[in-house]
Short mmCIF file of C-alpha atoms and ligand atoms in Angstrom, two decimals:
data_model
loop_
_atom_site.label_atom_id
_atom_site.label_comp_id
_atom_site.label_asym_id
_atom_site.label_seq_id
_atom_site.Cartn_x
_atom_site.Cartn_y
_atom_site.Cartn_z
CA UNK M 1410 10.95 -22.39 19.22
CA UNK M 1411 8.83 -25.47 19.13
CA UNK M 1412 5.69 -23.52 18.05
CA UNK M 1413 7.75 -21.63 15.32
CA UNK M 1414 8.95 -25.40 14.02
CA UNK M 1415 5.36 -26.32 13.68
CA UNK M 1416 4.05 -23.42 12.02
CA UNK M 1417 7.04 -23.86 9.35
CA UNK M 1418 6.20 -27.44 8.88
CA UNK M 1419 2.34 -27.25 8.65
CA UNK M 1420 1.52 -23.78 7.60
CA UNK M 1421 1.83 -21.94 4.10
CA UNK M 1422 1.76 -18.23 4.64
CA UNK M 1423 0.42 -16.03 1.88
CA UNK M 1424 2.56 -13.19 -0.38
CA UNK M 1425 6.06 -15.16 -0.25
CA UNK M 1426 7.95 -18.21 -1.36
CA UNK M 1427 7.59 -21.08 1.25
CA UNK M 1428 11.18 -20.82 2.05
CA UNK M 1429 10.98 -17.00 3.06
CA UNK M 1430 11.25 -15.44 6.55
CA UNK M 1431 10.37 -16.98 9.61
CA UNK M 1432 7.06 -15.33 10.56
CA UNK M 1433 6.81 -13.74 14.20
CA UNK M 1434 4.54 -15.19 16.88
CA UNK M 1435 2.42 -12.81 17.98
CA UNK M 1436 0.13 -13.46 21.60
CA UNK M 1437 -2.05 -10.64 21.78
CA UNK M 1438 -2.89 -6.97 20.42
CA UNK M 1439 -3.35 -3.92 22.35
CA UNK M 1440 -4.44 -0.32 20.60
CA UNK M 1441 -1.87 0.15 18.07
CA UNK M 1442 0.57 -2.62 19.32
CA UNK M 1443 1.31 -6.17 18.51
CA UNK M 1444 2.69 -8.42 21.35
CA UNK M 1445 4.94 -11.37 21.02
CA UNK M 1446 5.05 -14.16 23.68
CA UNK M 1447 8.20 -12.43 25.17
CA UNK M 1448 6.75 -9.00 25.34
CA UNK M 1449 8.33 -7.61 22.78
CA UNK M 1450 5.55 -4.80 21.70
CA UNK M 1451 5.60 -4.03 17.82
CA UNK M 1452 3.83 -1.05 16.56
CA UNK M 1453 1.37 -2.01 13.64
CA UNK M 1454 2.11 1.01 11.28
CA UNK M 1455 0.25 -0.96 8.33
CA UNK M 1456 -3.07 -1.43 10.47
CA UNK M 1457 -2.15 -5.43 9.92
CA UNK M 1458 -2.74 -5.19 5.86
CA UNK M 1459 -5.17 -2.13 6.62
CA UNK M 1460 -8.00 -3.80 7.82
CA UNK M 1461 -7.16 -2.72 11.70
CA UNK M 1462 -8.81 0.91 12.47
CA UNK M 1463 -9.50 1.05 16.04
CA UNK M 1464 -6.42 -0.81 17.11
CA UNK M 1465 -6.08 -4.74 18.10
CA UNK M 1466 -8.39 -6.47 20.54
CA UNK M 1467 -10.75 -3.12 20.84
CA UNK M 1468 -12.94 -3.73 24.11
CA UNK M 1469 -16.01 -2.31 22.30
CA UNK M 1470 -16.09 -4.32 19.44
CA UNK M 1471 -14.64 -7.35 21.12
CA UNK M 1472 -17.79 -6.87 23.46
CA UNK M 1473 -20.30 -6.65 20.56
CA UNK M 1474 -18.88 -10.00 18.90
CA UNK M 1475 -19.23 -11.59 22.34
CA UNK M 1476 -22.73 -10.27 22.97
CA UNK M 1477 -23.82 -11.37 19.50
CA UNK M 1478 -22.46 -14.84 19.75
CA UNK M 1479 -24.33 -15.78 22.60
CA UNK M 1480 -27.53 -14.85 20.81
CA UNK M 1481 -26.72 -16.20 17.15
CA UNK M 1482 -23.48 -16.88 15.49
CA UNK M 1483 -24.71 -17.78 12.16
CA UNK M 1484 -27.83 -18.25 9.86
CA UNK M 1485 -28.12 -19.04 6.42
CA UNK M 1486 -28.79 -15.81 4.96
CA UNK M 1487 -31.30 -16.96 1.96
CA UNK M 1488 -34.68 -17.00 3.18
CA UNK M 1489 -33.57 -15.67 6.69
CA UNK M 1490 -32.21 -12.28 7.63
CA UNK M 1491 -31.24 -10.76 11.02
CA UNK M 1492 -31.32 -7.73 12.96
CA UNK M 1493 -27.23 -7.03 12.76
CA UNK M 1494 -27.44 -7.16 8.86
CA UNK M 1495 -30.36 -4.95 8.85
CA UNK M 1496 -28.98 -2.63 11.30
CA UNK M 1497 -25.64 -2.45 9.06
CA UNK M 1498 -27.64 -1.88 6.11
CA UNK M 1499 -29.05 1.38 7.62
CA UNK M 1500 -25.51 2.71 8.83
CA UNK M 1501 -23.91 2.24 5.22
CA UNK M 1502 -26.65 3.45 3.22
CA UNK M 1503 -26.55 6.53 5.72
CA UNK M 1504 -23.21 7.23 4.26
CA UNK M 1505 -22.94 5.92 0.65
CA UNK M 1506 -23.36 7.79 -1.96
CA UNK M 1507 -27.34 8.86 -2.27
CA UNK M 1508 -27.96 7.05 -5.57
CA UNK M 1509 -26.91 3.58 -3.65
CA UNK M 1510 -29.93 1.24 -2.76
CA UNK M 1511 -29.08 -2.54 -1.84
CA UNK M 1512 -26.28 -4.03 -0.33
CA UNK M 1513 -24.92 -7.81 -1.39
CA UNK M 1514 -22.78 -9.55 1.50
CA UNK M 1515 -19.97 -11.70 0.65
CA UNK M 1516 -16.70 -12.67 2.39
CA UNK M 1517 -13.31 -10.42 1.90
CA UNK M 1518 -12.35 -7.72 -0.61
CA UNK M 1519 -11.95 -10.03 -3.60
CA UNK M 1520 -15.31 -11.23 -3.41
CA UNK M 1521 -16.64 -7.81 -3.09
CA UNK M 1522 -14.84 -6.95 -6.45
CA UNK M 1523 -16.18 -10.53 -7.95
CA UNK M 1524 -19.68 -9.57 -7.06
CA UNK M 1525 -19.53 -6.39 -8.43
CA UNK M 1526 -18.22 -7.46 -12.03
CA UNK M 1527 -20.62 -10.07 -11.91
CA UNK M 1528 -23.82 -7.66 -11.22
CA UNK M 1529 -22.25 -5.18 -13.81
CA UNK M 1530 -22.16 -8.07 -16.66
CA UNK M 1531 -25.35 -9.52 -15.43
CA UNK M 1532 -26.86 -5.60 -15.52
CA UNK M 1533 -26.70 -5.86 -19.28
CA UNK M 1534 -27.42 -9.29 -20.02
CA UNK M 1535 -30.90 -8.82 -17.87
CA UNK M 1536 -31.40 -5.36 -20.10
CA UNK M 1537 -30.83 -7.86 -23.44
CA UNK M 1538 -27.52 -5.49 -24.21
CA UNK M 1539 -24.49 -7.58 -24.55
CA UNK M 1540 -21.78 -4.81 -23.84
CA UNK M 1541 -18.83 -6.67 -23.07
CA UNK M 1542 -15.68 -4.14 -22.47
CA UNK M 1543 -14.25 -3.87 -19.74
CA UNK M 1544 -11.74 -1.14 -18.64
CA UNK M 1545 -9.28 -0.78 -15.43
CA UNK M 1546 -6.22 1.20 -14.71
CA UNK M 1547 -2.96 -0.22 -15.28
CA UNK M 1548 -1.21 -1.08 -12.13
CA UNK M 1549 -4.32 -1.75 -10.52
CA UNK M 1550 -4.84 -4.57 -7.68
CA UNK M 1551 -8.66 -6.04 -6.85
CA UNK M 1552 -7.74 -9.19 -5.50
CA UNK M 1553 -6.79 -12.70 -6.15
CA UNK M 1554 -9.78 -14.52 -7.32
CA UNK M 1555 -10.10 -14.91 -11.20
CA UNK M 1556 -12.24 -12.25 -12.05
CA UNK M 1557 -10.31 -9.64 -9.34
CA UNK M 1558 -7.14 -10.88 -10.95
CA UNK M 1559 -8.65 -10.17 -14.62
CA UNK M 1560 -9.14 -6.65 -13.83
CA UNK M 1561 -5.78 -6.03 -12.29
CA UNK M 1562 -2.52 -5.65 -13.42
CA UNK M 1563 -0.70 -8.62 -15.11
CA UNK M 1564 2.57 -9.10 -13.58
CA UNK M 1565 4.65 -11.65 -11.42
CA UNK M 1566 1.39 -12.17 -9.25
CA UNK M 1567 -0.75 -12.91 -12.38
CA UNK M 1568 1.57 -14.44 -14.20
CA UNK M 1569 0.89 -18.44 -14.04
CA UNK M 1570 -2.71 -17.60 -15.01
CA UNK M 1571 -2.19 -14.77 -17.16
CA UNK M 1572 -3.67 -16.84 -20.43
CA UNK M 1573 -6.95 -17.87 -18.46
CA UNK M 1574 -8.04 -13.93 -17.24
CA UNK M 1575 -10.64 -12.61 -19.27
CA UNK M 1576 -10.13 -9.52 -21.54
CA UNK M 1577 -9.75 -5.75 -19.88
CA UNK M 1578 -8.56 -2.78 -21.55
CA UNK M 1579 -6.09 -0.81 -19.58
CA UNK M 1580 -6.01 2.88 -19.39
CA UNK M 1581 -2.68 4.43 -18.33
CA UNK M 1582 -2.25 5.42 -14.56
CA UNK M 1583 -3.53 9.26 -14.32
CA UNK M 1584 -0.21 11.13 -14.16
CA UNK M 1585 0.33 14.92 -14.54
CA UNK M 1586 -2.72 16.39 -16.10
CA UNK M 1587 -3.79 12.94 -16.70
CA UNK M 1588 -4.38 13.94 -20.79
CA UNK M 1589 -2.87 10.56 -21.70
CA UNK M 1590 -5.11 8.64 -19.74
CA UNK M 1591 -8.22 10.65 -20.31
CA UNK M 1592 -7.29 10.61 -24.17
CA UNK M 1593 -7.19 6.63 -24.20
CA UNK M 1594 -10.20 6.26 -22.26
CA UNK M 1595 -12.31 8.34 -24.57
CA UNK M 1596 -11.01 6.35 -27.51
CA UNK M 1597 -12.17 3.04 -25.59
CA UNK M 1598 -15.20 3.98 -24.32
CA UNK M 1599 -18.61 3.10 -26.51
CA UNK M 1600 -21.91 1.71 -26.50
CA UNK M 1601 -20.18 -1.74 -25.81
CA UNK M 1602 -18.40 -0.79 -22.61
CA UNK M 1603 -19.76 -2.65 -19.87
CA UNK M 1604 -18.03 -1.28 -16.76
CA UNK M 1605 -15.18 0.48 -15.54
CA UNK M 1606 -13.48 -0.49 -12.52
CA UNK M 1607 -11.30 1.82 -10.35
CA UNK M 1608 -9.21 2.34 -7.12
CA UNK M 1609 -10.47 5.98 -6.49
CA UNK M 1610 -7.64 8.38 -5.67
CA UNK M 1611 -5.21 5.72 -4.29
CA UNK M 1612 -3.63 2.84 -6.16
CA UNK M 1613 -3.20 0.77 -2.83
CA UNK M 1614 -0.84 -2.61 -3.77
CA UNK M 1615 0.58 -0.91 -6.94
CA UNK M 1616 2.76 1.63 -4.68
CA UNK M 1617 0.25 3.67 -2.55
CA UNK M 1618 0.05 5.68 -5.96
CA UNK M 1619 -2.40 9.20 -5.16
CA UNK M 1620 -3.84 10.36 -7.96
CA UNK M 1621 -5.80 13.79 -9.06
CA UNK M 1622 -9.84 13.88 -8.32
CA UNK M 1623 -10.48 15.89 -11.30
CA UNK M 1624 -8.80 13.65 -13.86
CA UNK M 1625 -11.08 10.83 -12.23
CA UNK M 1626 -13.84 13.18 -12.53
CA UNK M 1627 -13.15 13.68 -15.96
CA UNK M 1628 -13.19 9.92 -16.70
CA UNK M 1629 -16.19 9.62 -14.88
CA UNK M 1630 -18.04 12.23 -17.23
CA UNK M 1631 -17.00 10.39 -20.25
CA UNK M 1632 -18.27 6.75 -18.48
CA UNK M 1633 -20.98 8.64 -17.59
CA UNK M 1634 -21.95 9.88 -21.22
CA UNK M 1635 -22.09 6.02 -22.34
CA UNK M 1636 -23.90 4.97 -19.43
CA UNK M 1637 -21.07 2.68 -18.17
CA UNK M 1638 -21.47 0.67 -15.09
CA UNK M 1639 -18.89 2.24 -12.84
CA UNK M 1640 -17.53 0.29 -10.19
CA UNK M 1641 -15.38 2.00 -7.36
CA UNK M 1642 -13.19 -0.56 -5.07
CA UNK M 1643 -13.28 1.03 -1.77
CA UNK M 1644 -11.71 -1.74 -0.07
CA UNK M 1645 -8.94 -0.06 1.11
CA UNK M 1646 -10.21 3.69 0.57
CA UNK M 1647 -13.28 3.13 2.73
CA UNK M 1648 -13.90 4.09 6.22
CA UNK M 1649 -11.97 7.38 6.40
CA UNK M 1650 -8.97 5.90 5.16
CA UNK M 1651 -8.42 9.05 2.78
CA UNK M 1652 -9.96 11.53 5.27
CA UNK M 1653 -13.67 11.32 4.40
CA UNK M 1654 -15.84 8.29 4.30
CA UNK M 1655 -15.44 6.80 1.31
CA UNK M 1656 -12.57 8.18 -1.48
CA UNK M 1657 -15.96 8.43 -3.62
CA UNK M 1658 -17.14 11.28 -1.36
CA UNK M 1659 -14.25 13.74 -3.04
CA UNK M 1660 -15.93 12.76 -6.30
CA UNK M 1661 -18.60 14.64 -8.66
CA UNK M 1662 -19.96 11.35 -10.29
CA UNK M 1663 -21.78 8.53 -7.76
CA UNK M 1664 -20.75 5.16 -9.01
CA UNK M 1665 -23.33 2.25 -9.97
CA UNK M 1666 -21.15 -0.37 -7.40
CA UNK M 1667 -18.86 0.05 -4.31
CA UNK M 1668 -16.97 -2.95 -3.02
CA UNK M 1669 -15.84 -2.40 0.50
CA UNK M 1670 -14.13 -4.89 3.10
CA UNK M 1671 -10.79 -4.52 4.86
CA UNK M 1672 -11.89 -1.75 7.35
CA UNK M 1673 -15.57 -2.47 7.04
CA UNK M 1674 -15.39 -4.88 10.49
CA UNK M 1675 -12.85 -2.85 12.33
CA UNK M 1676 -10.48 -5.28 11.29
CA UNK M 1677 -12.01 -8.56 13.57
CA UNK M 1678 -13.85 -10.51 10.80
CA UNK M 1679 -13.61 -10.90 7.29
CA UNK M 1680 -16.24 -9.55 5.21
CA UNK M 1681 -17.12 -8.13 1.83
CA UNK M 1682 -20.07 -5.77 0.91
CA UNK M 1683 -21.00 -4.56 -2.53
CA UNK M 1684 -23.73 -1.93 -2.68
CA UNK M 1685 -25.60 -1.42 -5.70
CA UNK M 1686 -27.45 1.57 -7.70
CA UNK M 1687 -31.30 1.81 -7.65
CA UNK M 1688 -30.65 2.17 -11.36
CA UNK M 1689 -28.37 -1.23 -11.26
CA UNK M 1690 -31.05 -3.29 -8.68
CA UNK M 1691 -34.01 -1.73 -11.13
CA UNK M 1692 -32.69 -4.61 -13.85
CA UNK M 1693 -32.68 -7.61 -10.99
CA UNK M 1694 -36.05 -6.31 -8.85
CA UNK M 1695 -38.90 -9.06 -10.22
CA UNK M 1696 -39.32 -12.70 -9.57
CA UNK M 1697 -37.61 -14.01 -13.04
CA UNK M 1698 -34.94 -16.92 -12.27
CA UNK M 1699 -33.53 -16.03 -15.46
CA UNK M 1700 -32.75 -12.38 -14.42
CA UNK M 1701 -31.82 -13.64 -10.62
CA UNK M 1702 -28.40 -12.97 -9.47
CA UNK M 1703 -27.53 -16.58 -8.68
CA UNK M 1704 -24.13 -15.98 -6.30
CA UNK M 1705 -23.69 -16.44 -2.49
CA UNK M 1706 -21.39 -17.66 0.01
CA UNK M 1707 -21.99 -19.83 3.03
CA UNK M 1708 -20.94 -17.33 5.83
CA UNK M 1709 -22.82 -14.08 4.07
CA UNK M 1710 -24.03 -11.60 5.89
CA UNK M 1711 -22.35 -13.86 9.22
CA UNK M 1712 -24.02 -12.00 12.27
CA UNK M 1713 -20.76 -12.06 14.41
CA UNK M 1714 -19.17 -9.66 11.54
CA UNK M 1715 -22.03 -7.58 11.12
CA UNK M 1716 -22.19 -6.94 14.97
CA UNK M 1717 -18.40 -6.17 14.51
CA UNK M 1718 -19.25 -4.29 11.80
CA UNK M 1719 -21.83 -1.73 13.13
CA UNK M 1720 -19.55 -1.31 16.72
CA UNK M 1721 -16.59 -0.29 14.54
CA UNK M 1722 -19.43 1.96 12.82
CA UNK M 1723 -20.10 3.37 15.83
CA UNK M 1724 -16.70 4.31 16.80
CA UNK M 1725 -15.87 5.92 13.53
CA UNK M 1726 -18.48 8.18 13.56
CA UNK M 1727 -17.60 9.33 17.28
CA UNK M 1728 -15.83 12.63 17.93
CA UNK M 1729 -12.74 11.06 19.19
CA UNK M 1730 -12.44 8.99 16.39
CA UNK M 1731 -12.95 11.77 13.84
CA UNK M 1732 -10.14 14.15 16.08
CA UNK M 1733 -7.63 10.60 15.64
CA UNK M 1734 -8.47 10.76 12.07
CA UNK M 1735 -7.72 14.67 11.67
CA UNK M 1736 -4.64 14.34 13.89
CA UNK M 1737 -3.05 11.46 11.97
CA UNK M 1738 -3.76 13.65 8.52
CA UNK M 1739 -2.34 16.65 9.71
CA UNK M 1740 0.82 14.95 11.05
CA UNK M 1741 1.09 13.40 7.44
CA UNK M 1742 0.76 16.58 5.64
CA UNK M 1743 3.63 17.94 7.89
CA UNK M 1744 5.60 15.29 7.32
CA UNK M 1745 5.42 15.37 3.50
CA UNK M 1746 6.30 19.19 3.48
CA UNK M 1747 9.14 18.54 5.69
CA UNK M 1748 10.66 15.79 3.66
CA UNK M 1749 9.73 16.92 0.34
CA UNK M 1750 13.15 18.05 -0.96
CA UNK M 1751 14.61 14.83 0.22
CA UNK M 1752 17.01 13.50 -2.43
CA UNK M 1753 16.63 10.27 -1.33
CA UNK M 1754 12.69 10.29 -2.32
CA UNK M 1755 11.14 10.21 -5.88
CA UNK M 1756 7.85 11.62 -4.30
CA UNK M 1757 6.12 12.18 -0.96
CA UNK M 1758 2.47 12.42 -0.70
CA UNK M 1759 -0.61 11.92 1.50
CA UNK M 1760 -4.00 11.84 1.52
CA UNK M 1761 -5.95 11.25 4.75
CA UNK M 1762 -4.23 8.82 6.86
CA UNK M 1763 -2.40 7.41 4.00
CA UNK M 1764 1.32 8.56 3.76
CA UNK M 1765 3.19 7.05 1.08
CA UNK M 1766 6.79 7.87 -0.59
CA UNK M 1767 8.78 6.30 -3.06
CA UNK M 1768 12.70 5.79 -2.62
CA UNK M 1769 15.25 6.49 -5.32
CA UNK M 1770 16.91 3.01 -6.07
CA UNK M 1771 18.35 1.17 -8.91
CA UNK M 1772 15.50 -1.36 -8.89
CA UNK M 1773 12.33 -0.05 -8.60
CA UNK M 1774 9.02 -2.40 -8.33
CA UNK M 1775 7.81 -4.86 -6.00
CA UNK M 1776 10.54 -6.79 -5.85
CA UNK M 1777 13.06 -3.99 -5.34
CA UNK M 1778 15.99 -4.99 -3.22
CA UNK M 1779 15.53 -2.29 -0.88
CA UNK M 1780 12.16 -3.55 0.47
CA UNK M 1781 13.81 -6.02 2.65
CA UNK M 1782 16.01 -3.61 3.93
CA UNK M 1783 13.51 -1.15 4.99
CA UNK M 1784 11.44 -3.65 6.46
CA UNK M 1785 14.37 -5.06 8.53
CA UNK M 1786 15.23 -1.72 9.83
CA UNK M 1787 12.00 -1.10 10.89
CA UNK M 1788 11.34 -4.27 12.58
CA UNK M 1789 14.52 -3.85 14.47
CA UNK M 1790 12.88 -0.82 15.83
CA UNK M 1791 9.55 -2.53 16.58
CA UNK M 1792 7.68 -0.80 13.95
CA UNK M 1793 5.47 -2.88 11.52
CA UNK M 1794 5.99 -1.53 8.06
CA UNK M 1795 5.65 -3.44 4.88
CA UNK M 1796 7.03 -1.76 1.97
CA UNK M 1797 5.66 -2.10 -1.30
CA UNK M 1798 9.21 -2.67 -3.05
CA UNK M 1799 10.63 1.03 -3.34
CA UNK M 1800 7.69 2.65 -1.85
CA UNK M 1801 7.63 2.98 1.93
CA UNK M 1802 4.11 3.87 3.42
CA UNK M 1803 2.43 4.28 6.61
CA UNK M 1804 -1.50 3.46 7.22
CA UNK M 1805 -1.44 3.08 10.92
CA UNK M 1806 -4.85 2.22 12.86
CA UNK M 1807 -6.70 5.47 13.98
CA UNK M 1808 -6.05 4.86 17.70
CA UNK M 1809 -2.08 5.50 17.07
CA UNK M 1810 -0.97 7.99 19.28
CA UNK M 1811 0.61 11.38 18.16
CA UNK M 1812 4.27 10.54 19.80
CA UNK M 1813 4.26 6.82 18.17
CA UNK M 1814 3.31 8.56 14.94
CA UNK M 1815 6.23 11.04 15.73
CA UNK M 1816 8.41 7.63 16.48
CA UNK M 1817 7.78 6.69 12.82
CA UNK M 1818 8.55 9.71 11.10
CA UNK M 1819 11.75 10.04 13.11
CA UNK M 1820 12.81 6.48 12.42
CA UNK M 1821 11.84 7.16 8.39
CA UNK M 1822 13.69 10.10 8.78
CA UNK M 1823 16.85 8.27 10.14
CA UNK M 1824 16.58 5.72 7.67
CA UNK M 1825 16.76 7.85 4.44
CA UNK M 1826 19.77 9.48 6.70
CA UNK M 1827 21.44 6.46 6.36
CA UNK M 1828 20.52 5.25 2.79
CA UNK M 1829 22.50 8.91 1.83
CA UNK M 1830 25.98 7.91 3.23
C1 PLP R 2133 -8.56 -2.23 -3.55
C2 PLP R 2133 -8.24 -3.71 -3.27
N1 PLP R 2133 -9.67 -4.11 -3.86
C3 PLP R 2133 -9.48 -5.47 -3.24
C4 PLP R 2133 -8.56 -6.20 -2.41
C5 PLP R 2133 -8.73 -7.67 -2.17
O1 PLP R 2133 -8.79 -7.80 -0.49
P1 PLP R 2133 -8.86 -9.33 0.16
O2 PLP R 2133 -7.68 -9.29 0.24
O3 PLP R 2133 -9.52 -9.01 1.48
O4 PLP R 2133 -9.31 -10.11 -1.03
C6 PLP R 2133 -7.68 -5.43 -1.72
C7 PLP R 2133 -6.39 -5.96 -0.89
O5 PLP R 2133 -5.32 -5.40 -0.81
C8 PLP R 2133 -7.18 -4.27 -2.24
O6 PLP R 2133 -6.43 -3.18 -1.70
#
């Protein structure tokens, strides 16, 4: 096909070798489905990299963008502002932890993390206290820019850059009662600790690893004792992915900084936002040039993206969407119960609309050979699942029907049955 050849010649796709698989052309989307030019309908079981909340080509969001495009498509955000951004700030601050006071706009998940890291570091600088230590959790993924890579797992992805990443202290991923993690954190935390960054309750790219909220609460208590700036990366977990608006809502402590992206615009347009607490903003709330946060992006607070985010917010808080989220969460719980003792699985777990299971294989990790086998098996059956190595997960758009969800479960059960032979 000529389109495919041109793609092959001209385009460099992410997260795979250039000589990797031929990408499928998608012509349009409808609800939970992606549709190819020849009419093949593929169920999007991963919300197209965890962004698409309300289904593809959602008419309400599409209309909000179209309406906004005819009024104002973009305006410089330094010295100017606009109603979609102001409205979005009201929407988000109404659901963010009550200590949050200002939003800083950027472009995607990585930049929302960069902003959070820079704000945390400059917070101490503005106070005249040079705290240097930054703590993160082993296995973390926070994006692909240099700051985000620095606070993430050092692995195949980061290897060419490892020597240029800044120093970060990693605590073990919380397992069991988390005693080891807590002990390490206690040893590391002191008056020189600037920031602690974490993915709340689920490490996404590490393999949808779900961990216990009481361990996180204990870590946050220690961080609180030392006044460490806590950065919660809600890029993947935000917008009801874990069953609550933010995963942070499960916790007893309020973070200083919250990074958001992915589901923020319902999956229509790229945008990142970092929300900052009153305590943090206080150190910047002046007109001193050497205490100003000198950071910004050309498309900061793009009005189209803000209009999409406001429309997505309205849908999210609707009764219909809330009952879908509950339907998915309950169905996941039932499936976990059903598969709990499956001998092909190391473990299976769910939190809210996220279901993940790790398969017993000889080679685990991101490059596990079972990964391609699983990807092909499901795609052959018109289901898009994108395993993280030997970890298979579902993270569906909230519009998925119960029947489609059951179809995915049944295919997973069949796949495991086949592997067992
Ligand atoms: C927790 C988390 N933080 C940050 C990012 C980076 O977001 P983006 O790919 O939009 O830069 C991701 C992406 O998967 C993520 O899962």
